[in-house]
Amino acid sequence: MHYYIYPKGAFGQEIATLLDYLSSLEGEVKYSYEFIDDFDPSISLELLLARGLGNGEIMVASEKFFHQLVNNLLLHGIKDYVNGIEFHDKKMKEIASKGVAGYWSAHMIASNNFETAEESLKFFEHCNDLYVDYRKYISVSGLDGKVVLDYGCGPGNEMTGILTRSTPKRLIGADVSAPAIERAKKRIALHGKTAEFLLIDEKTNRIDLEDNSVDYINCPGVLMNVSDLDAVLKEFYRVLKPKGRASIMVYHYDSIWLHLYAAYIFPMENPKYRGMRALDVYKYTTDGEHCPVSTCFKTDDFVATMERHGFKGGLQGVAISVDELMWLPRRFEAIKDRNLDKEHREFLSNLTFDNRGIPYYRGHVAGNDGCYLFEKL
């Protein structure tokens, strides 16, 4: 089965990642694909429409372009096409029912295929720029000579940062997704660096490392999506050396994302979500509707969980996304809506701002990324 994906870009990459994962499964149809690129005359939409589709070839288009293209496709006798959103949603629902590993293999974050080290680093910096103060709290520098475990490494964005900003004695990337690890290996090699990799079995969550062998665990954007948090934290405690540290980012409850975007803006723009709990809408808008596990933590609850597993530490600070700053002007509109729950109105009404225009709530930035640092007792 061969797919022509239109347009090229973020949507196209998401569909490609999904097809790569499906092709990797035993017993599944093997998929191949090409991107339709209007800037490349050798594989443009115009050329494809003129040529038509052969047997076993299907066009998948994004929601926006699908509705514009349907009549044009039919005029050219092309009947094998699918709405990319519906195609993606159906497949992700099937995958999510089988567990966390499958979902994050098909819904890989930062899954771009890079051709050069410069391109890879540019993307790393771009990701940093999307979250104000993120690297102030989740640093990839200062890890020289340390044994570092990047837990939930995905396709290697954090590992790229660590290996280009520090010289660790040993860097180990661990993830539940085999396809993500393969992407990470290629990306690290692109920089002429080396690292070790471990595939985590989500049923046991065991990290295949010796007790007391790791100096530092880097774990941003992972623990809110694990199916057994207690099991993961037990492994963190086991592999860390005494006084070893864990730098962790999880979703932050007191955020613009939850109390403005999920509670008001997204439901207003998407009527089928009106009346849903804000936390349910939040899950959909952060990790996707079919994500098996997605947790938004209150600070005290997360600290208590870590302490229960033998760690001391706490919230270092909160990073806020550029998206949240873009949504911020609509807070007054939300406050005026009498259907907005009291909790969300109270949050929005009590925001304060620093001299950069960054919103705060109860002394912390009102962003989505709660950044913590813990030490093994």
Short mmCIF file of C-alpha atoms in Angstrom, two decimals:
data_model
loop_
_atom_site.label_atom_id
_atom_site.label_comp_id
_atom_site.label_asym_id
_atom_site.label_seq_id
_atom_site.Cartn_x
_atom_site.Cartn_y
_atom_site.Cartn_z
CA MET A 1 0.00 0.00 0.00
CA HIS A 2 1.51 3.34 -1.09
CA TYR A 3 0.32 6.69 0.26
CA TYR A 4 0.76 10.14 -1.18
CA ILE A 5 0.68 12.57 1.77
CA TYR A 6 -0.47 16.15 1.24
CA PRO A 7 0.72 18.64 2.28
CA LYS A 8 4.29 18.16 3.38
CA GLY A 9 5.02 19.62 6.81
CA ALA A 10 3.93 18.92 10.39
CA PHE A 11 0.77 17.11 9.28
CA GLY A 12 2.67 15.06 6.75
CA GLN A 13 5.33 14.05 9.27
CA GLU A 14 2.64 12.91 11.73
CA ILE A 15 1.04 10.66 9.12
CA ALA A 16 4.46 9.35 8.06
CA THR A 17 5.36 8.45 11.65
CA LEU A 18 2.08 6.58 11.99
CA LEU A 19 2.68 4.64 8.76
CA ASP A 20 6.25 3.80 9.81
CA TYR A 21 4.99 2.37 13.07
CA LEU A 22 2.22 0.33 11.43
CA SER A 23 4.71 -1.07 8.94
CA SER A 24 6.95 -2.20 11.79
CA LEU A 25 4.27 -4.44 13.29
CA GLU A 26 4.25 -8.14 12.54
CA GLY A 27 1.31 -9.22 10.44
CA GLU A 28 0.49 -5.66 9.38
CA VAL A 29 0.34 -4.37 5.83
CA LYS A 30 3.63 -2.75 4.84
CA TYR A 31 3.14 0.88 3.94
CA SER A 32 5.27 3.13 1.79
CA TYR A 33 4.69 6.82 1.19
CA GLU A 34 5.80 10.00 -0.53
CA PHE A 35 5.13 13.60 0.36
CA ILE A 36 3.40 15.77 -2.21
CA ASP A 37 5.36 19.00 -2.33
CA ASP A 38 4.04 21.90 -4.39
CA PHE A 39 7.54 23.42 -4.33
CA ASP A 40 8.97 20.35 -6.08
CA PRO A 41 7.68 19.96 -9.67
CA SER A 42 8.74 16.30 -9.72
CA ILE A 43 6.20 15.38 -7.00
CA SER A 44 3.68 18.25 -7.03
CA LEU A 45 -0.07 17.97 -6.59
CA GLU A 46 -0.57 19.14 -10.16
CA LEU A 47 1.61 16.31 -11.47
CA LEU A 48 -0.17 13.71 -9.35
CA LEU A 49 -3.61 14.87 -10.51
CA ALA A 50 -2.48 14.71 -14.13
CA ARG A 51 -1.00 11.23 -13.73
CA GLY A 52 -3.69 9.75 -11.50
CA LEU A 53 -3.23 6.96 -8.97
CA GLY A 54 -2.23 3.39 -9.68
CA ASN A 55 -3.43 0.20 -8.04
CA GLY A 56 -2.71 0.21 -4.31
CA GLU A 57 -2.01 3.95 -4.24
CA ILE A 58 -3.99 6.24 -1.93
CA MET A 59 -3.89 9.96 -1.33
CA VAL A 60 -4.19 11.18 2.28
CA ALA A 61 -4.79 14.89 2.77
CA SER A 62 -5.02 17.09 5.84
CA GLU A 63 -8.44 18.27 7.04
CA LYS A 64 -7.99 21.72 5.54
CA PHE A 65 -6.83 20.55 2.12
CA PHE A 66 -9.08 17.50 1.98
CA HIS A 67 -12.28 19.54 1.72
CA GLN A 68 -10.73 21.82 -0.89
CA LEU A 69 -9.44 18.90 -2.94
CA VAL A 70 -12.36 16.47 -3.06
CA ASN A 71 -14.07 17.88 -6.14
CA ASN A 72 -10.75 18.32 -7.93
CA LEU A 73 -9.78 14.73 -7.18
CA LEU A 74 -13.07 13.40 -8.49
CA LEU A 75 -12.80 15.51 -11.65
CA HIS A 76 -9.48 13.79 -12.32
CA GLY A 77 -10.97 10.35 -11.70
CA ILE A 78 -9.15 9.87 -8.36
CA LYS A 79 -11.36 7.97 -5.94
CA ASP A 80 -8.74 6.51 -3.61
CA TYR A 81 -8.31 9.28 -1.09
CA VAL A 82 -8.82 9.62 2.63
CA ASN A 83 -9.31 12.44 5.10
CA GLY A 84 -6.04 12.55 7.02
CA ILE A 85 -7.65 13.49 10.33
CA GLU A 86 -10.17 10.65 10.16
CA PHE A 87 -7.50 8.19 9.01
CA HIS A 88 -5.13 9.21 11.80
CA ASP A 89 -7.87 9.17 14.43
CA LYS A 90 -9.09 5.70 13.51
CA LYS A 91 -5.61 4.19 13.52
CA MET A 92 -4.57 5.93 16.75
CA LYS A 93 -7.68 4.66 18.52
CA GLU A 94 -6.78 1.09 17.53
CA ILE A 95 -3.16 1.54 18.62
CA ALA A 96 -4.00 3.25 21.94
CA SER A 97 -6.16 0.30 22.98
CA LYS A 98 -2.98 -1.82 23.03
CA GLY A 99 -1.01 0.34 25.48
CA VAL A 100 1.38 3.22 26.05
CA ALA A 101 4.29 1.91 23.96
CA GLY A 102 2.27 1.63 20.79
CA TYR A 103 0.67 5.02 21.22
CA TRP A 104 3.97 6.86 21.65
CA SER A 105 5.56 4.94 18.80
CA ALA A 106 2.84 6.17 16.46
CA HIS A 107 2.51 9.61 18.08
CA MET A 108 6.20 10.37 18.39
CA ILE A 109 7.19 13.83 19.61
CA ALA A 110 9.93 15.69 17.70
CA SER A 111 10.12 12.87 15.18
CA ASN A 112 11.61 14.79 12.26
CA ASN A 113 14.10 13.01 10.04
CA PHE A 114 17.17 15.24 9.97
CA GLU A 115 19.73 15.23 7.19
CA THR A 116 22.46 17.26 8.89
CA ALA A 117 23.70 17.94 12.41
CA GLU A 118 23.05 21.64 11.84
CA GLU A 119 19.41 20.94 11.02
CA SER A 120 19.10 18.78 14.13
CA LEU A 121 20.58 21.47 16.40
CA LYS A 122 18.39 24.15 14.85
CA PHE A 123 15.34 22.06 15.72
CA PHE A 124 16.61 21.53 19.28
CA GLU A 125 16.96 25.28 19.76
CA HIS A 126 13.56 25.89 18.18
CA CYS A 127 11.92 23.53 20.69
CA ASN A 128 13.62 25.42 23.53
CA ASP A 129 12.30 28.73 22.23
CA LEU A 130 8.69 27.50 22.41
CA TYR A 131 8.77 27.43 26.24
CA VAL A 132 9.83 30.52 28.18
CA ASP A 133 12.47 29.71 30.84
CA TYR A 134 12.37 25.97 30.14
CA ARG A 135 16.15 25.53 29.98
CA LYS A 136 16.51 27.62 33.10
CA TYR A 137 15.00 24.69 35.01
CA ILE A 138 15.64 21.63 32.78
CA SER A 139 19.28 22.04 31.87
CA VAL A 140 21.27 19.86 29.48
CA SER A 141 24.57 21.50 30.42
CA GLY A 142 26.77 20.90 33.46
CA LEU A 143 26.64 17.12 33.16
CA ASP A 144 30.33 16.59 32.38
CA GLY A 145 31.77 13.34 33.71
CA LYS A 146 28.40 12.06 34.93
CA VAL A 147 26.46 8.89 34.14
CA VAL A 148 23.20 10.27 32.73
CA LEU A 149 19.95 8.43 32.06
CA ASP A 150 17.55 10.18 29.69
CA TYR A 151 14.32 8.40 30.61
CA GLY A 152 11.66 8.60 27.94
CA CYS A 153 14.25 9.69 25.39
CA GLY A 154 11.88 9.47 22.42
CA PRO A 155 13.64 10.20 19.12
CA GLY A 156 16.56 11.86 20.87
CA ASN A 157 15.91 15.59 21.24
CA GLU A 158 17.09 15.83 24.85
CA MET A 159 20.00 13.47 24.17
CA THR A 160 21.08 15.74 21.33
CA GLY A 161 21.11 18.65 23.76
CA ILE A 162 23.03 16.75 26.43
CA LEU A 163 25.71 15.50 24.04
CA THR A 164 26.24 18.92 22.44
CA ARG A 165 26.11 20.94 25.68
CA SER A 166 27.88 18.50 28.05
CA THR A 167 30.42 15.68 27.97
CA PRO A 168 28.86 12.98 30.13
CA LYS A 169 30.89 9.95 31.10
CA ARG A 170 28.05 7.81 29.87
CA LEU A 171 24.65 8.66 28.36
CA ILE A 172 21.84 6.11 28.29
CA GLY A 173 18.56 6.71 26.48
CA ALA A 174 15.57 4.64 27.62
CA ASP A 175 12.11 4.45 26.10
CA VAL A 176 9.10 2.14 25.69
CA SER A 177 9.09 2.78 21.94
CA ALA A 178 11.47 0.78 19.75
CA PRO A 179 10.84 3.02 16.69
CA ALA A 180 11.66 6.11 18.78
CA ILE A 181 14.94 4.56 19.90
CA GLU A 182 15.88 3.82 16.28
CA ARG A 183 15.24 7.46 15.39
CA ALA A 184 17.34 8.55 18.37
CA LYS A 185 20.25 6.34 17.32
CA LYS A 186 20.29 7.91 13.86
CA ARG A 187 20.09 11.43 15.25
CA ILE A 188 22.93 10.90 17.71
CA ALA A 189 25.08 9.37 14.97
CA LEU A 190 24.41 12.44 12.84
CA HIS A 191 26.33 14.46 15.45
CA GLY A 192 29.21 11.99 15.55
CA LYS A 193 28.35 11.09 19.15
CA THR A 194 27.73 7.78 20.89
CA ALA A 195 25.21 6.68 23.50
CA GLU A 196 23.61 3.55 24.89
CA PHE A 197 19.94 2.65 24.56
CA LEU A 198 17.50 0.58 26.60
CA LEU A 199 14.03 -0.56 25.57
CA ILE A 200 11.64 -0.44 28.52
CA ASP A 201 8.91 -3.06 28.89
CA GLU A 202 5.87 -1.06 30.00
CA LYS A 203 4.51 -4.11 31.86
CA THR A 204 7.49 -4.29 34.24
CA ASN A 205 9.08 -0.84 33.80
CA ARG A 206 12.44 -2.35 34.72
CA ILE A 207 15.50 -0.32 33.76
CA ASP A 208 18.28 -2.71 32.77
CA LEU A 209 20.99 -0.99 34.81
CA GLU A 210 22.79 -1.89 38.01
CA ASP A 211 21.73 -0.53 41.39
CA ASN A 212 23.30 2.82 42.36
CA SER A 213 24.86 3.31 38.92
CA VAL A 214 23.40 6.61 37.66
CA ASP A 215 24.35 10.15 38.71
CA TYR A 216 21.54 12.03 37.01
CA ILE A 217 18.15 11.22 35.48
CA ASN A 218 16.78 13.60 32.86
CA CYS A 219 13.03 13.05 32.48
CA PRO A 220 11.05 15.91 30.96
CA GLY A 221 7.52 15.34 29.67
CA VAL A 222 7.27 11.62 30.46
CA LEU A 223 5.94 10.71 33.89
CA MET A 224 2.46 12.13 33.24
CA ASN A 225 2.09 9.49 30.52
CA VAL A 226 3.30 6.31 32.24
CA SER A 227 0.83 3.57 33.15
CA ASP A 228 2.48 2.68 36.49
CA LEU A 229 4.15 5.72 38.06
CA ASP A 230 5.02 3.93 41.29
CA ALA A 231 6.90 1.20 39.42
CA VAL A 232 8.88 3.78 37.42
CA LEU A 233 9.83 5.75 40.53
CA LYS A 234 10.97 2.59 42.31
CA GLU A 235 13.32 1.98 39.40
CA PHE A 236 14.54 5.59 39.50
CA TYR A 237 15.41 5.14 43.18
CA ARG A 238 17.12 1.80 42.54
CA VAL A 239 19.43 2.93 39.72
CA LEU A 240 20.35 6.35 41.12
CA LYS A 241 23.45 6.64 43.27
CA PRO A 242 23.03 8.02 46.79
CA LYS A 243 22.54 11.79 46.42
CA GLY A 244 21.88 11.21 42.72
CA ARG A 245 19.45 13.68 41.14
CA ALA A 246 16.39 13.50 38.94
CA SER A 247 15.30 16.46 36.83
CA ILE A 248 11.64 16.03 35.92
CA MET A 249 9.02 17.98 34.00
CA VAL A 250 5.34 17.07 34.28
CA TYR A 251 2.13 18.89 33.37
CA HIS A 252 1.32 21.69 35.79
CA TYR A 253 -2.24 22.05 37.07
CA ASP A 254 -2.14 25.81 37.67
CA SER A 255 -1.72 26.65 34.00
CA ILE A 256 -3.21 28.83 31.30
CA TRP A 257 -3.48 25.66 29.23
CA LEU A 258 -5.90 24.04 31.68
CA HIS A 259 -7.83 26.99 33.06
CA LEU A 260 -8.19 29.05 29.87
CA TYR A 261 -7.54 26.94 26.79
CA ALA A 262 -9.07 23.62 27.91
CA ALA A 263 -11.76 25.18 30.09
CA TYR A 264 -12.89 27.82 27.59
CA ILE A 265 -11.15 28.50 24.27
CA PHE A 266 -11.01 24.98 22.82
CA PRO A 267 -14.62 24.06 23.70
CA MET A 268 -15.84 27.39 22.30
CA GLU A 269 -14.09 26.68 19.01
CA ASN A 270 -15.06 22.98 18.96
CA PRO A 271 -18.71 22.64 20.07
CA LYS A 272 -18.63 18.87 20.56
CA TYR A 273 -16.35 19.42 23.56
CA ARG A 274 -18.66 21.85 25.33
CA GLY A 275 -19.88 20.48 28.62
CA MET A 276 -16.87 18.18 29.02
CA ARG A 277 -14.65 18.41 32.09
CA ALA A 278 -11.73 20.75 31.52
CA LEU A 279 -9.30 17.98 32.51
CA ASP A 280 -10.70 15.72 29.78
CA VAL A 281 -10.38 18.49 27.20
CA TYR A 282 -6.88 19.16 28.52
CA LYS A 283 -5.86 15.55 27.88
CA TYR A 284 -7.11 15.75 24.30
CA THR A 285 -5.35 19.04 23.56
CA THR A 286 -2.00 18.03 25.07
CA ASP A 287 -1.48 14.37 24.15
CA GLY A 288 -4.35 13.45 21.85
CA GLU A 289 -7.84 12.13 22.40
CA HIS A 290 -6.78 8.49 22.53
CA CYS A 291 -3.68 8.82 24.73
CA PRO A 292 -3.89 5.91 27.23
CA VAL A 293 -2.53 7.92 30.18
CA SER A 294 -2.25 11.69 30.62
CA THR A 295 -2.07 13.22 34.11
CA CYS A 296 -2.00 16.87 35.14
CA PHE A 297 -0.31 17.20 38.54
CA LYS A 298 -0.91 19.59 41.39
CA THR A 299 2.47 20.53 42.86
CA ASP A 300 1.87 19.23 46.39
CA ASP A 301 0.55 15.91 45.07
CA PHE A 302 3.58 15.30 42.85
CA VAL A 303 6.07 16.23 45.57
CA ALA A 304 4.28 13.91 48.01
CA THR A 305 4.49 11.06 45.50
CA MET A 306 8.23 11.58 45.06
CA GLU A 307 8.80 11.78 48.81
CA ARG A 308 6.93 8.52 49.28
CA HIS A 309 9.53 6.90 47.04
CA GLY A 310 12.53 8.21 48.96
CA PHE A 311 13.28 11.53 47.24
CA LYS A 312 13.58 15.04 48.56
CA GLY A 313 13.18 18.17 46.49
CA GLY A 314 10.46 20.16 44.86
CA LEU A 315 9.29 22.53 42.16
CA GLN A 316 12.16 24.58 40.73
CA GLY A 317 9.99 26.69 38.48
CA VAL A 318 7.42 26.60 35.71
CA ALA A 319 7.91 27.13 31.99
CA ILE A 320 5.11 28.60 29.92
CA SER A 321 4.52 27.84 26.25
CA VAL A 322 4.33 30.45 23.54
CA ASP A 323 0.87 29.04 22.77
CA GLU A 324 -0.31 29.92 26.27
CA LEU A 325 0.96 33.48 25.89
CA MET A 326 -0.93 33.75 22.61
CA TRP A 327 -4.17 32.60 24.30
CA LEU A 328 -3.77 34.92 27.28
CA PRO A 329 -5.63 37.97 25.85
CA ARG A 330 -8.84 35.92 25.75
CA ARG A 331 -8.94 35.54 29.54
CA PHE A 332 -11.35 38.46 29.94
CA GLU A 333 -13.73 36.92 27.44
CA ALA A 334 -13.60 33.69 29.46
CA ILE A 335 -14.17 35.45 32.79
CA LYS A 336 -17.32 37.11 31.36
CA ASP A 337 -18.79 33.74 30.33
CA ARG A 338 -21.24 32.75 33.08
CA ASN A 339 -20.81 29.08 32.10
CA LEU A 340 -17.13 29.09 33.09
CA ASP A 341 -16.62 27.08 36.28
CA LYS A 342 -15.77 29.06 39.41
CA GLU A 343 -12.34 27.42 39.75
CA HIS A 344 -11.22 28.60 36.32
CA ARG A 345 -12.66 32.11 36.79
CA GLU A 346 -10.87 32.43 40.12
CA PHE A 347 -7.60 31.36 38.52
CA LEU A 348 -7.89 33.81 35.62
CA SER A 349 -9.03 36.68 37.85
CA ASN A 350 -6.05 36.35 40.18
CA LEU A 351 -3.21 36.30 37.69
CA THR A 352 -0.32 38.72 38.22
CA PHE A 353 2.39 39.64 35.72
CA ASP A 354 6.12 40.27 35.74
CA ASN A 355 7.85 42.98 33.72
CA ARG A 356 8.05 40.61 30.72
CA GLY A 357 4.28 40.14 30.69
CA ILE A 358 4.59 36.56 31.96
CA PRO A 359 1.53 35.53 34.05
CA TYR A 360 1.90 34.19 37.61
CA TYR A 361 -0.51 32.41 39.90
CA ARG A 362 0.21 32.07 43.61
CA GLY A 363 3.88 32.84 43.14
CA HIS A 364 4.62 30.59 40.17
CA VAL A 365 4.47 31.10 36.42
CA ALA A 366 1.03 30.01 35.18
CA GLY A 367 2.47 27.69 32.54
CA ASN A 368 2.02 24.08 31.53
CA ASP A 369 5.49 22.73 32.34
CA GLY A 370 6.15 22.10 36.03
CA CYS A 371 9.91 21.59 36.42
CA TYR A 372 11.16 19.69 39.48
CA LEU A 373 14.50 18.61 40.91
CA PHE A 374 14.78 15.74 43.37
CA GLU A 375 17.62 14.01 45.17
CA LYS A 376 17.77 10.41 46.30
CA LEU A 377 17.97 10.24 50.09
#
